[in-house]
XYZ file of C-alpha atoms in Angstrom:
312
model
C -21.114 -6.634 -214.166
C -21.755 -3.196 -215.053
C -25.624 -2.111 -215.738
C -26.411 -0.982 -218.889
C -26.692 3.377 -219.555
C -29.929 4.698 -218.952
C -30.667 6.935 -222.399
C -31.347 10.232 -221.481
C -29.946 9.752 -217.916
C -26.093 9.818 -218.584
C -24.598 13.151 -218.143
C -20.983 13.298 -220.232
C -17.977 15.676 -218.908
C -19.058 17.842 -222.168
C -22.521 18.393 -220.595
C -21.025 19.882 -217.078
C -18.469 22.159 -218.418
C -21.734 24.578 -219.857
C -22.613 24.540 -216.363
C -19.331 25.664 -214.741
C -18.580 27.932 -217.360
C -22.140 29.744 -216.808
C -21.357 29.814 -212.786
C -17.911 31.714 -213.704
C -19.670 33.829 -216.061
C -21.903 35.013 -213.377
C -18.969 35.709 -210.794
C -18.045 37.871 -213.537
C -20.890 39.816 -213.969
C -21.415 39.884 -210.363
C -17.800 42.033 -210.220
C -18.897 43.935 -213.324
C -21.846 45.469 -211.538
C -19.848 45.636 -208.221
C -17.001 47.768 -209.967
C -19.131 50.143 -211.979
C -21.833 50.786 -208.509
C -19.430 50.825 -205.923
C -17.741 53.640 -207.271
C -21.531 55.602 -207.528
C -22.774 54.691 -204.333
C -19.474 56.241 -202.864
C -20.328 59.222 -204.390
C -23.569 59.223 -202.810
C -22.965 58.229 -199.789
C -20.227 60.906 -199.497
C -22.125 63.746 -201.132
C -25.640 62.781 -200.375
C -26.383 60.399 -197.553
C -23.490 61.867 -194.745
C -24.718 65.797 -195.726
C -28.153 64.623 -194.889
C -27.210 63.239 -191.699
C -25.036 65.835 -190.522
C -28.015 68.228 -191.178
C -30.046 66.188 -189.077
C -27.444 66.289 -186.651
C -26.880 70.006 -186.758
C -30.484 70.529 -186.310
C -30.790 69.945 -182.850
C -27.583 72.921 -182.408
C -27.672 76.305 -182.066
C -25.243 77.014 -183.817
C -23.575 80.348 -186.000
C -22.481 79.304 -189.103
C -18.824 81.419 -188.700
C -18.275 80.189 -184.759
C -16.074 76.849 -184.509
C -18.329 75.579 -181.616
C -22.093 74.555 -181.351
C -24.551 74.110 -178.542
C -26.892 71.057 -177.973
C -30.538 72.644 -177.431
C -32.677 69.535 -178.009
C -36.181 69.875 -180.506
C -35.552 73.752 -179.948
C -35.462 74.686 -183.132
C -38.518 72.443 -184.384
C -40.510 73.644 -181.649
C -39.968 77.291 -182.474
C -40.511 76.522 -186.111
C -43.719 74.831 -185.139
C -44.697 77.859 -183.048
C -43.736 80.456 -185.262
C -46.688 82.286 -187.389
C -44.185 82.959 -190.103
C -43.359 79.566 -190.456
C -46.954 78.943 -191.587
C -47.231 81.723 -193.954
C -44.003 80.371 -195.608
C -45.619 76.938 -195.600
C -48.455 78.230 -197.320
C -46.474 80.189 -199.764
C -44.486 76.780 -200.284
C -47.774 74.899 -200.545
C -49.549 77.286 -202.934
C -46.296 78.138 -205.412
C -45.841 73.892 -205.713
C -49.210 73.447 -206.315
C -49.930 75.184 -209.111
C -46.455 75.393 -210.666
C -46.857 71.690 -211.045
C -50.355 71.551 -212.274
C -49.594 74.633 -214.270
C -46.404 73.712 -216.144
C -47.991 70.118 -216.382
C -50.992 70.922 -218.037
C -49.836 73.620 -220.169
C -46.847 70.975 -221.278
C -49.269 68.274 -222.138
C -51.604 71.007 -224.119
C -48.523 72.154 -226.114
C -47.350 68.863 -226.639
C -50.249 67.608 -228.419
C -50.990 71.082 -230.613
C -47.050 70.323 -231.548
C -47.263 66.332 -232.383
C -49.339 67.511 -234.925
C -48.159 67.827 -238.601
C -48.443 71.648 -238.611
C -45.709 74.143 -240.315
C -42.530 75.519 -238.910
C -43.283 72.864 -235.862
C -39.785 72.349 -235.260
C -38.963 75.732 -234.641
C -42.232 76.580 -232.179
C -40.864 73.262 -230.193
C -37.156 75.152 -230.271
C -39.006 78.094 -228.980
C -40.856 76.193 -225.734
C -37.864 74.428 -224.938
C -35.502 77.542 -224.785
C -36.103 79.060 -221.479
C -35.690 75.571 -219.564
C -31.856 75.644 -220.018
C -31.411 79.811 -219.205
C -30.249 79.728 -215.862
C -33.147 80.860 -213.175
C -31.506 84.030 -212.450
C -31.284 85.448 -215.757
C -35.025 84.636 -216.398
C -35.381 86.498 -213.097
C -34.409 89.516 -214.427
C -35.886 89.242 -217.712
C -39.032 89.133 -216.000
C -39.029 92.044 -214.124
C -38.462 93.853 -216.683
C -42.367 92.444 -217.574
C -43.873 92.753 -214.372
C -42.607 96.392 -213.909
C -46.268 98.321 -212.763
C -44.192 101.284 -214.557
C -42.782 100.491 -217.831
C -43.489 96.800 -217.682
C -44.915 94.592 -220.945
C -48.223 93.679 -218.713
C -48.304 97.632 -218.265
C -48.097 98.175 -221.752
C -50.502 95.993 -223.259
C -52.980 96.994 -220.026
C -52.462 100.772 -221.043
C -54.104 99.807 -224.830
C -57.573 98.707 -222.972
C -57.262 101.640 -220.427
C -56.309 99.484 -217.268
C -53.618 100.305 -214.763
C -51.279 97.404 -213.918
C -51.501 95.607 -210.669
C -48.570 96.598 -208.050
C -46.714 92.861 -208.344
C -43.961 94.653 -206.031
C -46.192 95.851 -203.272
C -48.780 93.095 -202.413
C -48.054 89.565 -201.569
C -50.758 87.609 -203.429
C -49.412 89.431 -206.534
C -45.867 89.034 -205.960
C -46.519 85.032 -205.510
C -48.311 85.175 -208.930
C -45.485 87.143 -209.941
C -43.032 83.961 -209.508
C -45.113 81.098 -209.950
C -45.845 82.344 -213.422
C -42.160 82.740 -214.173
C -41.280 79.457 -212.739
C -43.962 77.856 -215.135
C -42.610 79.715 -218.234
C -39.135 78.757 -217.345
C -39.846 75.145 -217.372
C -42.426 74.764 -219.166
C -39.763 73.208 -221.841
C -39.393 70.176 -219.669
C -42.429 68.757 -219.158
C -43.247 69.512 -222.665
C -40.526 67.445 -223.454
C -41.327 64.444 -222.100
C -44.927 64.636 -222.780
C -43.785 64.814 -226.351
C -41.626 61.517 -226.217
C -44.886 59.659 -224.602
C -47.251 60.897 -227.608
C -44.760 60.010 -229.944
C -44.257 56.398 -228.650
C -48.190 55.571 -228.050
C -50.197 53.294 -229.658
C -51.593 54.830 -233.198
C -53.981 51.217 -233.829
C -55.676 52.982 -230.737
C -56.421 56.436 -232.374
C -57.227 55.034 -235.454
C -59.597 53.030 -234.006
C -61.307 55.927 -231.988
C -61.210 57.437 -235.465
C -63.241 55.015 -236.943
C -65.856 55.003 -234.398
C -66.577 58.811 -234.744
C -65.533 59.042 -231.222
C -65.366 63.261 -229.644
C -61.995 64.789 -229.514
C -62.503 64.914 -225.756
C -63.747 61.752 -225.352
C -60.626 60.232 -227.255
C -58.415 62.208 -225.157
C -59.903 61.262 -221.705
C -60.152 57.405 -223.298
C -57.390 56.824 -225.266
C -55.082 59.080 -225.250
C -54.545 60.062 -221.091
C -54.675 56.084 -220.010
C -51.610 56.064 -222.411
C -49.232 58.912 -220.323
C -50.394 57.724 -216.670
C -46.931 56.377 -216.569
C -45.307 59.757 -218.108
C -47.852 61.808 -215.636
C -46.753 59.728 -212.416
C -43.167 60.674 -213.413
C -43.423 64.188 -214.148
C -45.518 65.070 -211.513
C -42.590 63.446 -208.583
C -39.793 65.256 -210.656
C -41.308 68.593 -211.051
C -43.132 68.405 -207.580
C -39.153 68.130 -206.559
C -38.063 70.817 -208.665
C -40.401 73.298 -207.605
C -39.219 72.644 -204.201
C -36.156 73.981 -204.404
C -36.410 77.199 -206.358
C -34.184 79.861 -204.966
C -32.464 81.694 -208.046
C -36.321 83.376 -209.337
C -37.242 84.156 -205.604
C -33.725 85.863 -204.488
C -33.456 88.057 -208.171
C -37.026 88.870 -208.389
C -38.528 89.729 -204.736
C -35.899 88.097 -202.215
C -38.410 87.027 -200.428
C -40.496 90.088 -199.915
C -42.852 91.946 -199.848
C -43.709 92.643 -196.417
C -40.698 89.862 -195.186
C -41.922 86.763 -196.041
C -44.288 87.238 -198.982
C -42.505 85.249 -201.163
C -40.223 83.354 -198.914
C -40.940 79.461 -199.601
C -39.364 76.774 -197.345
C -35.863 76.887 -199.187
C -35.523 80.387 -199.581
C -36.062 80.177 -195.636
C -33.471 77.793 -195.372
C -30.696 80.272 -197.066
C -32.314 82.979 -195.096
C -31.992 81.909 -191.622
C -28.572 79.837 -192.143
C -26.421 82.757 -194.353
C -28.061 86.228 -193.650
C -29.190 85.240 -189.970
C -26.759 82.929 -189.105
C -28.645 80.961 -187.557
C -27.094 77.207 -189.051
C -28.698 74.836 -186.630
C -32.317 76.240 -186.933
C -31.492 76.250 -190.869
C -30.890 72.854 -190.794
C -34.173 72.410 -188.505
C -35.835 73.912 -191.823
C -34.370 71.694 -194.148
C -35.110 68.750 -192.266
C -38.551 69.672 -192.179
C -38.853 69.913 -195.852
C -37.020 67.070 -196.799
C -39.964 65.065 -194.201
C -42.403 66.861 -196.405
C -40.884 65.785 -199.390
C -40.194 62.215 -198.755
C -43.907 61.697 -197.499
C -45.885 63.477 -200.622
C -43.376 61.137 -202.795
C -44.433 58.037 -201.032
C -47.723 58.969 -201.153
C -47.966 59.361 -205.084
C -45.866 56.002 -205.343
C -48.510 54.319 -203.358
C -51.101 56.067 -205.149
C -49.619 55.015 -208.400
C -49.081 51.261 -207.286
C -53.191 51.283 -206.860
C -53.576 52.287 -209.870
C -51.480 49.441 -211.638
């Protein structure tokens, strides 16, 4: 004698065929995802990853760059990096140049980007204008510039000769020179981070300013309480792309000073790189270099994501 159905408890063919459809719909998915990242995390690991090893390999070589052999010297080239007093003068050039190219271009992007989400005429043509120079390639802004900084026949020198003041020599002394750069490298891309502090303005809350509004609150107060809370996200993310960016600027350095004056006035840690790997030819202690920066690199980065995860 049979027992009599549970309600609620039978389960029909009709009910389990949901179920084995969804498990074959996830196998498919599954080699969706497989077949459109494999093929990207070839690419990396071909083009990213194995060049990054093979630096770190060829770092402990001396090695010229045109010879077919290398020789195994050890930490040779990180200890005479380490003991070099160039090697700290281009670290501070490095440090100095990143530092304020991203709080420069940063700041002046965010202070552009709110004068320009305002309703103001010919807006869309100023924002044209700011955004220009970001996609001229470095070299050509390079030589646009110098063309500024001249101390002979230079724009600065020009406007200086209306108040009776003689241009600095940009050319001939290495605190000017640096200047000389980092401004360039801000005006060149400027454009991006103004960009994308645009977006973020455009997409933040407007109940929240109209409330501020409302209360009479200061224009500074409303920016420090309102409107900044809003772009931490947009901030974090700038500041780890153009941190990266500024990193690796070569094209402004090589057109505009090559590295000079005096050597190594200019000379940052990738414009070191290029120096002692192609014009030296000295590959392995190149590579030391590299390696060096990309440990620099990969620890500020982890530092602002754990700075960032506090403040979440």
């Amino acid at each position: 004698m049979t027992s009599p159905a549970i309600p609620g408890l039978e389960r029909s063919a009709s009910d389990e065929e949901p179920v084995k459809r969804s498990r074959s719909l996830n196998w498919r998915h599954i080699g969706l995802a497989t077949a459109l990242i494999l093929p990207n995390m070839i690419l990396l690991g071909v083009f990213t990853y194995r060049p990054l090893l093979d630096n770190f390999r060829i770092s402990f070589f001396n090695w010229n760059i045109s010879s077919p052999t290398m020789r195994f010297i050890g930490f040779d080239n990180y200890i005479e990096w380490f003991t070099d007093d160039t090697s700290w003068q281009i670290a501070r050039n490095t440090a100095i140049f990143t530092v304020v190219a991203v709080v420069g271009s940063m700041a002046i992007g965010l202070a552009l980007a709110m004068l320009l989400d305002q309703h103001l005429r010919g807006r869309g043509l100023v924002r044209t204008i700011v955004f220009a120079p970001y996609v001229i390639a470095g070299a050509a802004i390079g030589v646009a510039f110098q063309f500024v900084f001249d101390p002979g026949y230079g724009l600065i020198q020009a406007v200086l000769d209306w108040v009776g003041l003689d241009s600095p020599h940009f050319y001939q002394h290495s605190g000017w020179a640096l200047f000389m750069i980092t401004t360039t490298y801000v005006w060149k891309n400027l454009g991006y981070t103004f960009v994308i502090y645009l977006a973020a303005l455009q997409g933040r809350r407007k109940d929240l300013d109209e409330a501020a509004e409302i209360d009479g609150t200061p224009a500074w107060r409303k920016f420090w309480r309102v409107t900044l809370p809003q772009l931490k996200g947009t901030t974090f993310f700038l500041s780890v792309t153009v941190l990266l960016n500024s990193f690796t600027v070569f094209d402004i350095i090589q057109v505009m000073t090559q590295g000079g004056p005096f050597g190594t006035g200019t000379s940052t840690l990738i414009y070191q790189v290029y120096q002692e790997t192609f014009v030296n030819n000295r590959a392995g202690y190149g590579a030391a270099v590299a390696t060096i920066m990309f440990l620099v690199i990969l620890v500020i980065t982890l530092a602002q994501v754990k700075l960032q995860d506090k403040q979440d």
